[in-house]
Short mmCIF file of C-alpha atoms in Angstrom, two decimals:
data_model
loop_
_atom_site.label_atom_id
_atom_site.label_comp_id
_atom_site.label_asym_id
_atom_site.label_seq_id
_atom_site.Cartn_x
_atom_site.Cartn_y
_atom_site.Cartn_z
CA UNK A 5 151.94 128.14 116.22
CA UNK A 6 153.32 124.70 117.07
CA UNK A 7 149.64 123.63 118.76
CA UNK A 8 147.77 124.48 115.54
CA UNK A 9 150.94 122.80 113.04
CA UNK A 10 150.06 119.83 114.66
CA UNK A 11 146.31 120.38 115.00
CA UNK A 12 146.68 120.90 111.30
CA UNK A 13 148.85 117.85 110.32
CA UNK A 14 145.98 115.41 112.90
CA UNK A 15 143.70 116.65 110.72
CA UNK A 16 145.44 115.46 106.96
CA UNK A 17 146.24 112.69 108.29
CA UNK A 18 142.98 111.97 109.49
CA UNK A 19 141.61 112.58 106.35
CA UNK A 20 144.01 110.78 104.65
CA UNK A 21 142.95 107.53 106.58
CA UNK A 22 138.97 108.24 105.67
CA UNK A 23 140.41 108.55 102.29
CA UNK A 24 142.04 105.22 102.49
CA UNK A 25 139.59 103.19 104.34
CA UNK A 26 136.57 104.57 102.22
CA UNK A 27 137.28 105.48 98.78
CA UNK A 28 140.11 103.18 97.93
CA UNK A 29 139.30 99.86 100.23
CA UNK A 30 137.15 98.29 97.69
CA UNK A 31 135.44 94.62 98.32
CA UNK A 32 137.86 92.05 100.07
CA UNK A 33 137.84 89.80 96.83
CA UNK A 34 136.82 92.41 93.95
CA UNK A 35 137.07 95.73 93.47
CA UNK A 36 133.98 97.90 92.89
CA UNK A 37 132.02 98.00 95.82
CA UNK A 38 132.73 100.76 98.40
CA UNK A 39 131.66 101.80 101.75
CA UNK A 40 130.42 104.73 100.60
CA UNK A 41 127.86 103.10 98.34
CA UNK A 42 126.77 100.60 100.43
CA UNK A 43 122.95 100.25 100.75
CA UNK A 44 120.83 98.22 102.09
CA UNK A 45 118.90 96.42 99.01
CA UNK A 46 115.98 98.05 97.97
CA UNK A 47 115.17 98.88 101.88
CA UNK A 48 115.21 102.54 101.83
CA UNK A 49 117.44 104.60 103.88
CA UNK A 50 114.65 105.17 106.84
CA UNK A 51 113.55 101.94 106.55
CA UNK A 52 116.71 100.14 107.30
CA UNK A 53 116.34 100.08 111.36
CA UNK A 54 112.87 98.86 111.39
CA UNK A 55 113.32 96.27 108.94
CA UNK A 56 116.29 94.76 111.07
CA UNK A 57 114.05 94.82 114.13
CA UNK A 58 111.63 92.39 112.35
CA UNK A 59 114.39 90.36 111.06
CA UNK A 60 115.50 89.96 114.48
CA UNK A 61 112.23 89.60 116.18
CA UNK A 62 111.52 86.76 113.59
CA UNK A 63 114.89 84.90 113.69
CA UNK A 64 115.59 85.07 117.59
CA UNK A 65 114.57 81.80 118.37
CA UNK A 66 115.06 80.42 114.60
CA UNK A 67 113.57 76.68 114.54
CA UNK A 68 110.11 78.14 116.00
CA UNK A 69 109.72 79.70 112.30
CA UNK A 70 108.85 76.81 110.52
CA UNK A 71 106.46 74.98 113.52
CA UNK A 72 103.59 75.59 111.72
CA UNK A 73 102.59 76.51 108.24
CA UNK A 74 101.93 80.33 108.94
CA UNK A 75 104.92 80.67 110.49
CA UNK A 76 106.94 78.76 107.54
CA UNK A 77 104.78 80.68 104.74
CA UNK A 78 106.82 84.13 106.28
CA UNK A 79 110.08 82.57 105.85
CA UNK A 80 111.04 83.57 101.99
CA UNK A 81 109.78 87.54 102.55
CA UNK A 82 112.29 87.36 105.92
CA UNK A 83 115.09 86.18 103.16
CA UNK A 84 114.35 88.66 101.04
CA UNK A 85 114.42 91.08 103.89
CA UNK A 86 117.80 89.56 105.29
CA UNK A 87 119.37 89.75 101.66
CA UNK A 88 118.33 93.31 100.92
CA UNK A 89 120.11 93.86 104.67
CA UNK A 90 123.52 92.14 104.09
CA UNK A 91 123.78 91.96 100.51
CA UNK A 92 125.95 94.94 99.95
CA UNK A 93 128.26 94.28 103.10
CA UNK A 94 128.77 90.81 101.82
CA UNK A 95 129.86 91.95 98.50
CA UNK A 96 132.07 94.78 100.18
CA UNK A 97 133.71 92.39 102.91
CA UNK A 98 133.86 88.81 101.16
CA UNK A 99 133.22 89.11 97.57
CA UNK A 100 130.51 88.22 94.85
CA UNK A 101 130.41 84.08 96.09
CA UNK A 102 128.51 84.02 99.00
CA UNK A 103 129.95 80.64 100.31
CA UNK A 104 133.03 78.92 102.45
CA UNK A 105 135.61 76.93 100.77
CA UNK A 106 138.02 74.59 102.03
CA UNK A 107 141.85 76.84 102.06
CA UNK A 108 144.25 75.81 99.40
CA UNK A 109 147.82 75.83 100.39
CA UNK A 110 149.52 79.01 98.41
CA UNK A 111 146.74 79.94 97.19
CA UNK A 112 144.23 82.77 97.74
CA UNK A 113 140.80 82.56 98.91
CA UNK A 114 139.74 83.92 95.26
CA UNK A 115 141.47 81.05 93.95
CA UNK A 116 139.68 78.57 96.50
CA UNK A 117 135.84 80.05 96.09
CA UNK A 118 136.91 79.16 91.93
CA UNK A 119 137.97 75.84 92.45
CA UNK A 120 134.91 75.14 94.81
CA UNK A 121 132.66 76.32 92.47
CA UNK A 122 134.30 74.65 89.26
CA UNK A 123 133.60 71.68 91.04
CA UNK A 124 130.30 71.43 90.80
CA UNK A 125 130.81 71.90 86.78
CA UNK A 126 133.19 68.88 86.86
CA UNK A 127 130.49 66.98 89.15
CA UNK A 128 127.72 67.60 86.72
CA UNK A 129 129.63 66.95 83.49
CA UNK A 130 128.83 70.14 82.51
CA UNK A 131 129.61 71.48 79.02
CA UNK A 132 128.69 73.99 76.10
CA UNK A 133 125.18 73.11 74.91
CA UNK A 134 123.80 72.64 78.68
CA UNK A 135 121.37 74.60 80.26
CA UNK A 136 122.16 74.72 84.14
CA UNK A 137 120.21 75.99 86.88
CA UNK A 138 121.51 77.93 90.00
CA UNK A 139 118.98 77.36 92.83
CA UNK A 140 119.96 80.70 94.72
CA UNK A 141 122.06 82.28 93.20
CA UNK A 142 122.91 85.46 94.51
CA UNK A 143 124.79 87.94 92.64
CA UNK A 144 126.32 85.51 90.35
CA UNK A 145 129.41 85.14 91.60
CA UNK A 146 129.25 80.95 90.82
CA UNK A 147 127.55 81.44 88.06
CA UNK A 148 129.73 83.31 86.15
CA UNK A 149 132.75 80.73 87.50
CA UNK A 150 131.05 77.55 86.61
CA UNK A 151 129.99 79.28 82.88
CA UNK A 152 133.62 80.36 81.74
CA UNK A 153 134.74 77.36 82.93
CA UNK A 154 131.69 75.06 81.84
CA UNK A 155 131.18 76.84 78.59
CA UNK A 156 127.47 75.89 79.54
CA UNK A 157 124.51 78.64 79.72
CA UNK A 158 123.48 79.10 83.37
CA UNK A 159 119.93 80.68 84.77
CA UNK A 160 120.19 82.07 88.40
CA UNK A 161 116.72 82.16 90.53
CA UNK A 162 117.04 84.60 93.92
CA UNK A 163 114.03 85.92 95.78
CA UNK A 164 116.05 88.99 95.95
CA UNK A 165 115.42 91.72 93.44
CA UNK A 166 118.46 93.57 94.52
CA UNK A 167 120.14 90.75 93.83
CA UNK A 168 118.73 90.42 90.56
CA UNK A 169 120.58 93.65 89.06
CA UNK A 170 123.47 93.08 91.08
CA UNK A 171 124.31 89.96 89.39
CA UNK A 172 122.96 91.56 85.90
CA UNK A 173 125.26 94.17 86.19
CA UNK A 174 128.20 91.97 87.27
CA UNK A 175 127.48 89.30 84.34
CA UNK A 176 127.88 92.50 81.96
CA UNK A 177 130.83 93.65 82.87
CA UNK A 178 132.17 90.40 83.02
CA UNK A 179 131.06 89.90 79.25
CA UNK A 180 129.05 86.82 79.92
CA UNK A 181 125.59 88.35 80.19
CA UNK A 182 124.65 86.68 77.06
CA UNK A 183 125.26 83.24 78.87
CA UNK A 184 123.95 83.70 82.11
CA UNK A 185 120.41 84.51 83.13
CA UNK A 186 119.02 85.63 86.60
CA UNK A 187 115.14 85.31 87.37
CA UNK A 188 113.63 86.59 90.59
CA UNK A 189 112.07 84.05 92.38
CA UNK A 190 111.38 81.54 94.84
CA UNK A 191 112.86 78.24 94.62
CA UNK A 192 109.96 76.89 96.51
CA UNK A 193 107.66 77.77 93.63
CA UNK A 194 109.77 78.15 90.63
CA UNK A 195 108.63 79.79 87.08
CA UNK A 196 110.21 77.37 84.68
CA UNK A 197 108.42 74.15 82.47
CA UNK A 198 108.95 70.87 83.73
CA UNK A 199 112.12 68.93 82.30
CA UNK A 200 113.76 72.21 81.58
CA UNK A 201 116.96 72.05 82.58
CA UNK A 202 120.14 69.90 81.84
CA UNK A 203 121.44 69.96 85.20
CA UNK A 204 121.49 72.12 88.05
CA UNK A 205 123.15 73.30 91.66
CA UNK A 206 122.92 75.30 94.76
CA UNK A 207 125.82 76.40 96.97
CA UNK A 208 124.85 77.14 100.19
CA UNK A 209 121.39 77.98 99.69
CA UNK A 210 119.05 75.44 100.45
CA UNK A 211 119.21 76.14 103.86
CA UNK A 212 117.47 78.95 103.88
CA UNK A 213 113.82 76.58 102.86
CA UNK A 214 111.82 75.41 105.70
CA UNK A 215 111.53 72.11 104.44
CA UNK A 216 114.07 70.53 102.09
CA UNK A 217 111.75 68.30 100.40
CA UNK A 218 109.94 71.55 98.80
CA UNK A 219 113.04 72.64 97.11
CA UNK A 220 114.52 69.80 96.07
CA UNK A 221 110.76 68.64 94.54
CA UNK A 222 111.01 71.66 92.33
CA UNK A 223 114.39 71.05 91.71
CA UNK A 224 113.59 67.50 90.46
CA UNK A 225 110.86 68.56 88.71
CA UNK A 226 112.40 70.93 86.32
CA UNK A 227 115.59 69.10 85.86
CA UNK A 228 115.02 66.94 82.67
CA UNK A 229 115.24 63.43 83.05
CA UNK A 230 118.79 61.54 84.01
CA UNK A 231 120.03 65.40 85.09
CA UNK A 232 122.50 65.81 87.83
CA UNK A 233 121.90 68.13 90.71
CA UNK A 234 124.15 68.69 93.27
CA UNK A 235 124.04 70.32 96.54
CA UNK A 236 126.37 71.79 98.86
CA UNK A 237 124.46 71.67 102.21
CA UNK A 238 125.09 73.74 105.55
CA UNK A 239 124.14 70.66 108.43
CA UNK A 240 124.95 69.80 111.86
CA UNK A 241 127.50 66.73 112.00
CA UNK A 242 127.32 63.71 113.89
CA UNK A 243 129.20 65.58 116.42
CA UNK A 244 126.75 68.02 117.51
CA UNK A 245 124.53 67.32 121.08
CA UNK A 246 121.68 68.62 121.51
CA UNK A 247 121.91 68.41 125.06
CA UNK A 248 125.86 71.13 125.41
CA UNK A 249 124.59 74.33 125.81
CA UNK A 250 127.25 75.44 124.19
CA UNK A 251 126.40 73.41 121.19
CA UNK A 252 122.75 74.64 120.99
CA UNK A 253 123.94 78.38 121.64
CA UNK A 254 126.31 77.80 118.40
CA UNK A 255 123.99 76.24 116.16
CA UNK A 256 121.21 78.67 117.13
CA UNK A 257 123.83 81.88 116.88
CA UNK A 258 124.26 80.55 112.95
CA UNK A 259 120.54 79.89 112.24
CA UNK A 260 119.99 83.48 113.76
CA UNK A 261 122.37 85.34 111.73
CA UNK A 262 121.83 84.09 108.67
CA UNK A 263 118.08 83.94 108.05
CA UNK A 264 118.13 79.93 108.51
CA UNK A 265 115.06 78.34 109.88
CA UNK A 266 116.76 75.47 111.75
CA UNK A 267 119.90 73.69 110.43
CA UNK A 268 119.22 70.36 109.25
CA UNK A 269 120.91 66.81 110.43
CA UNK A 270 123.76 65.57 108.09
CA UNK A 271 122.12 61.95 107.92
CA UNK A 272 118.90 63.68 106.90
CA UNK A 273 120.24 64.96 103.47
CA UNK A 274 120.56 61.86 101.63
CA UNK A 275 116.80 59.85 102.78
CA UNK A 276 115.37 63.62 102.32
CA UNK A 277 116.67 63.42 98.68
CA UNK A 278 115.40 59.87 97.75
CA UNK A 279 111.93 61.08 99.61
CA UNK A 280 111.29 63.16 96.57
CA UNK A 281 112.69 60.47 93.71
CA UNK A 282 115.92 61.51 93.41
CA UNK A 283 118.98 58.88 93.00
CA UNK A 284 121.73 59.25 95.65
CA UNK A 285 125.16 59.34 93.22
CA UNK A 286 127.55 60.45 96.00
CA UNK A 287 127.51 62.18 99.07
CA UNK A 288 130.57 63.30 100.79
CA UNK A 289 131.51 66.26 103.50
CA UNK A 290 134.40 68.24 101.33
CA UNK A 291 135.49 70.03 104.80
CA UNK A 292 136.89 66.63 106.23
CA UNK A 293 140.63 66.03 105.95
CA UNK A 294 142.57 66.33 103.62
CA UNK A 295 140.61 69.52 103.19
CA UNK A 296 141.92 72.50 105.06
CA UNK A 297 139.75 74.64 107.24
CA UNK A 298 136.87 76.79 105.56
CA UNK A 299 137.20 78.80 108.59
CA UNK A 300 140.48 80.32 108.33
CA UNK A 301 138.68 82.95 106.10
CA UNK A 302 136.63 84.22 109.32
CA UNK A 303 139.77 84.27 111.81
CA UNK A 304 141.68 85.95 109.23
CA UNK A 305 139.26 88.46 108.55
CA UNK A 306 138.95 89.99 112.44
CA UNK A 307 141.42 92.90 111.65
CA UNK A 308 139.31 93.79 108.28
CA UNK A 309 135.96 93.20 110.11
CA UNK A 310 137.22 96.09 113.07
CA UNK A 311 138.61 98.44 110.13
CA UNK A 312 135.30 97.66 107.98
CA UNK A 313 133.25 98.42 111.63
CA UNK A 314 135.18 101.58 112.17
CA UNK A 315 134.49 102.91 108.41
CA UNK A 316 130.83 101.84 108.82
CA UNK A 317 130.10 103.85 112.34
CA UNK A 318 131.39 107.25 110.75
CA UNK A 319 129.61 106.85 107.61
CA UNK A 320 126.74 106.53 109.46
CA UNK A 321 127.45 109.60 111.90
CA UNK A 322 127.57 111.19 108.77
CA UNK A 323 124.89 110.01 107.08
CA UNK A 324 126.31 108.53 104.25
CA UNK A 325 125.62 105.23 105.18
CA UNK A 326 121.75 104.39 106.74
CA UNK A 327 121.03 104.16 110.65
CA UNK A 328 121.20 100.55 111.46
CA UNK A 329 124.21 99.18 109.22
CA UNK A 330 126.42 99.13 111.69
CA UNK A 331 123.78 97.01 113.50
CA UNK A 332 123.56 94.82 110.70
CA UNK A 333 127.19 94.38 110.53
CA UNK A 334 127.77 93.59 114.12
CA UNK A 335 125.57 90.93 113.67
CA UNK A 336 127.40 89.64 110.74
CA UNK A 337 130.57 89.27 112.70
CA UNK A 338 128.99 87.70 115.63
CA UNK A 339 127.52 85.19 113.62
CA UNK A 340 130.78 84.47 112.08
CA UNK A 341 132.11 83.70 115.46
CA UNK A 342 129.59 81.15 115.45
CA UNK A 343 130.50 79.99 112.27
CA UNK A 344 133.62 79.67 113.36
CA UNK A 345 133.40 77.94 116.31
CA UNK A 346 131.05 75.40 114.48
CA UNK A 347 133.92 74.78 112.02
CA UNK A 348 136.85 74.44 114.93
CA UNK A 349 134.71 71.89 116.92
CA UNK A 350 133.35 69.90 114.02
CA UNK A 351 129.48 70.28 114.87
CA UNK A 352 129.06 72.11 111.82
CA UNK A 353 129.72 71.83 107.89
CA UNK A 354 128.88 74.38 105.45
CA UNK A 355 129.73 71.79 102.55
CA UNK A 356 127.94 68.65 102.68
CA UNK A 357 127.72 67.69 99.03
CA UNK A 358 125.06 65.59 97.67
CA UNK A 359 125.32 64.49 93.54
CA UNK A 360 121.81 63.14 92.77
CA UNK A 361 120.55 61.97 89.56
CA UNK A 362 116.30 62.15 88.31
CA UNK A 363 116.39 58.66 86.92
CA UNK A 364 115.77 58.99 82.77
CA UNK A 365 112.69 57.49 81.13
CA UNK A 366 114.24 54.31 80.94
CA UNK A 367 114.56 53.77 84.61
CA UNK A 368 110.73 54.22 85.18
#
C-alpha cells in the first residue's frame, strides 16, 4: 500500500511539474507563447528534420556561402528557412525583440530591449507624421516600441512569412495595427517607390545580407532625401585575430548558428556606407563602457535554457512538438556560448551603430 501511495504521489507531482513547465511557463519576456504551441514556421511537422539538415549543411563552413554569386543567390531562402526554424523558440525563450542590449542597472531586460530600441527613434528624430522603415523586422517587437514611443507610422519588411502574421497578430493585440505595417520581403530587392520613406532602421539584421552594399543601396534608395538611417551592426572588433583558433572557432560558431554568411570587420561599416552615397553622421559601438554587458542575458539564461531543453525533449517524445526541435534548440544554446564568449573577450559586438544621412537635393 505504501509502494503504490508513493508511486501515486511521483506521479502528481510529476504531472504537476509538466503542468508548470508547459502550460504556464509562457515566453521569457511576454506571455503568450507556449511550448506546447511551438512550431516550426510554416515548415511542416515532417519537414522539420530535413530542413535543419540543409540549414546545417549550408551554414557549416559559413563565409564559403557568399564566394560566388550562386552560392550568395541561396542565402535569403536559407534565412527564411533558419527563421521558420527558430522563430517560435525565440519568441518562447527571449521575447518578441530579437536583439542584445546593453544591461541597465535595476532594471529588467524588458526595460533594456525598450530603451535600445527607443533609441533609434531619438537618433532619427522621429515623430508623428513620419513614415519609418524597419529593414528586418521580425515579429515587430521594435516596431511596435519605437511607434508608441515615436508616435510615427512604421512598415516592417521580413523574408519570413511566418513572421509576417506573427508580428500582424502581435501589432493587433497591441492596438497599434493601424500604425504599423509588415510586408514580406527581401531587403535586397525591396517592393517600395523610390524616396518613400522618412527615415528608417535595422537592429541586428543586416548581417544576415551577403554583401552590405546591396542592402544599404536599397535602403538609400527608398529613404527620401536628407532621411536618417541607422544601423545597429553585429562585427568583429579590432580585437579579433584571424590567426587564434580560438578566435576563428568563435566567430565561425556565431556565423553558423545564426544564418550569417561571414561577420563583417568593424572598420568596414562606415567606408561600406559612404560606398553607396550615404553621409557618415555618427558611428559609435554602444557595448563599450559605460555600457554594461549585453551578455549577461545569455549567462543568466543557462538554468531556463536546461528547463526549456528538458520541456522540449518530452514534447517531442510525445509528439507534441516536431522531431528535430530539440536539435534546433541545442544549436541555439551552443551558439549563444559563442555569443557569449565573443562578448567576454571583446572580439565581437552585436551593436555597432551607424547614423547616416542620404544628402537632400540641395547637397547634390
Amino acid at each position: 500500500m505504501e509502494a503504490a501511495t508513493m508511486a501515486w504521489t511521483a506521479a502528481v507531482v510529476g504531472a504537476g511539474l509538466v503542468y508548470w513547465f508547459v502550460w504556464v511557463m509562457g515566453a521569457a519576456e511576454v506571455k503568450g507563447k507556449r511550448a506546447v504551441d511551438l512550431k516550426m514556421g510554416s515548415i511542416t511537422n515532417d519537414k522539420v528534420q530535413d530542413k535543419y539538415t540543409q540549414y546545417w549543411s549550408f551554414f557549416r563552413r559559413p563565409k564559403e556561402t557568399a564566394t560566388t554569386a550562386a552560392s550568395a543567390e541561396k542565402v535569403p531562402a536559407f534565412v527564411d528557412t533558419f527563421y521558420n526554424l527558430v522563430t517560435d523558440i525565440y519568441e518562447w525563450g527571449w521575447g518578441q525583440s530579437f536583439h542584445f542590449s546593453p544591461s541597465l542597472p535595476g532594471h529588467s531586460h524588458r526595460d533594456a530591449t525598450r530603451v535600445h530600441e527607443e533609441r533609434v527613434a531619438d537618433l532619427l528624430g522621429a515623430k508623428p507624421g513620419h513614415r519609418l522603415l524597419d529593414v528586418g523586422c521580425g515579429v515587430g517587437g521594435p516596431m511596435r516600441a519605437i511607434a508608441a514611443h515615436s508616435g510615427s507610422d512604421v512598415v516592417g519588411i521580413t523574408i519570413n512569412e511566418y513572421q509576417v502574421n506573427r508580428a500582424r497578430a502581435h501589432n493587433r493585440k497591441a492596438g497599434l495595427d493601424a500604425r504599423c505595417e509588415v510586408v514580406c520581403g527581401n531587403f535586397l530587392s525591396m517592393p517600395f517607390p523610390d524616396a518613400s520613406f522618412d527615415g528608417a532602421y535595422s537592429i541586428e539584421a543586416t548581417c544576415h545580407a551577403p554583401r552590405l552594399q546591396d542592402v544599404y543601396g536599397e535602403v538609400f534608395r527608398v529613404l527620401k532625401p536628407g532621411g536618417l538611417y541607422v544601423s545597429y551592426e553585429w562585427v568583429t572588433t579590432s580585437l579579433y585575430r584571424g590567426e587564434d583558433p580560438e578566435h576563428v572557432e568563435c566567430i565561425n560558431g556565431i556565423e553558423r548558428g545564426d544564418a550569417l554568411p561571414g561577420l563583417r570587420r568593424q572598420d568596414e561599416i562606415a567606408s561600406i556606407a559612404k560606398e553607396v552615397g550615404f553621409e557618415v553622421v555618427k558611428e559609435q559601438d554602444l557595448a563599450l563602457p559605460p555600457a554594461l554587458p549585453w551578455w549577461t542575458r545569455l549567462k543568466m539564461g543557462r538554468i531556463a535554457y536546461w528547463r526549456n531543453s528538458l520541456v522540449v525533449r518530452v514534447l517531442t517524445l510525445l509528439r507534441i512538438a516536431p522531431k528535430g526541435v530539440s536539435e534546433v534548440h541545442e544549436m541555439l544554446y551552443e551558439t549563444a556560448q559563442h555569443l557569449t564568449k565573443g562578448g567576454e573577450t571583446g572580439i565581437f559586438t552585436p551593436m555597432h551603430m551607424v547614423l547616416l544621412r542620404k544628402p537632400s537635393e540641395e547637397a547634390k
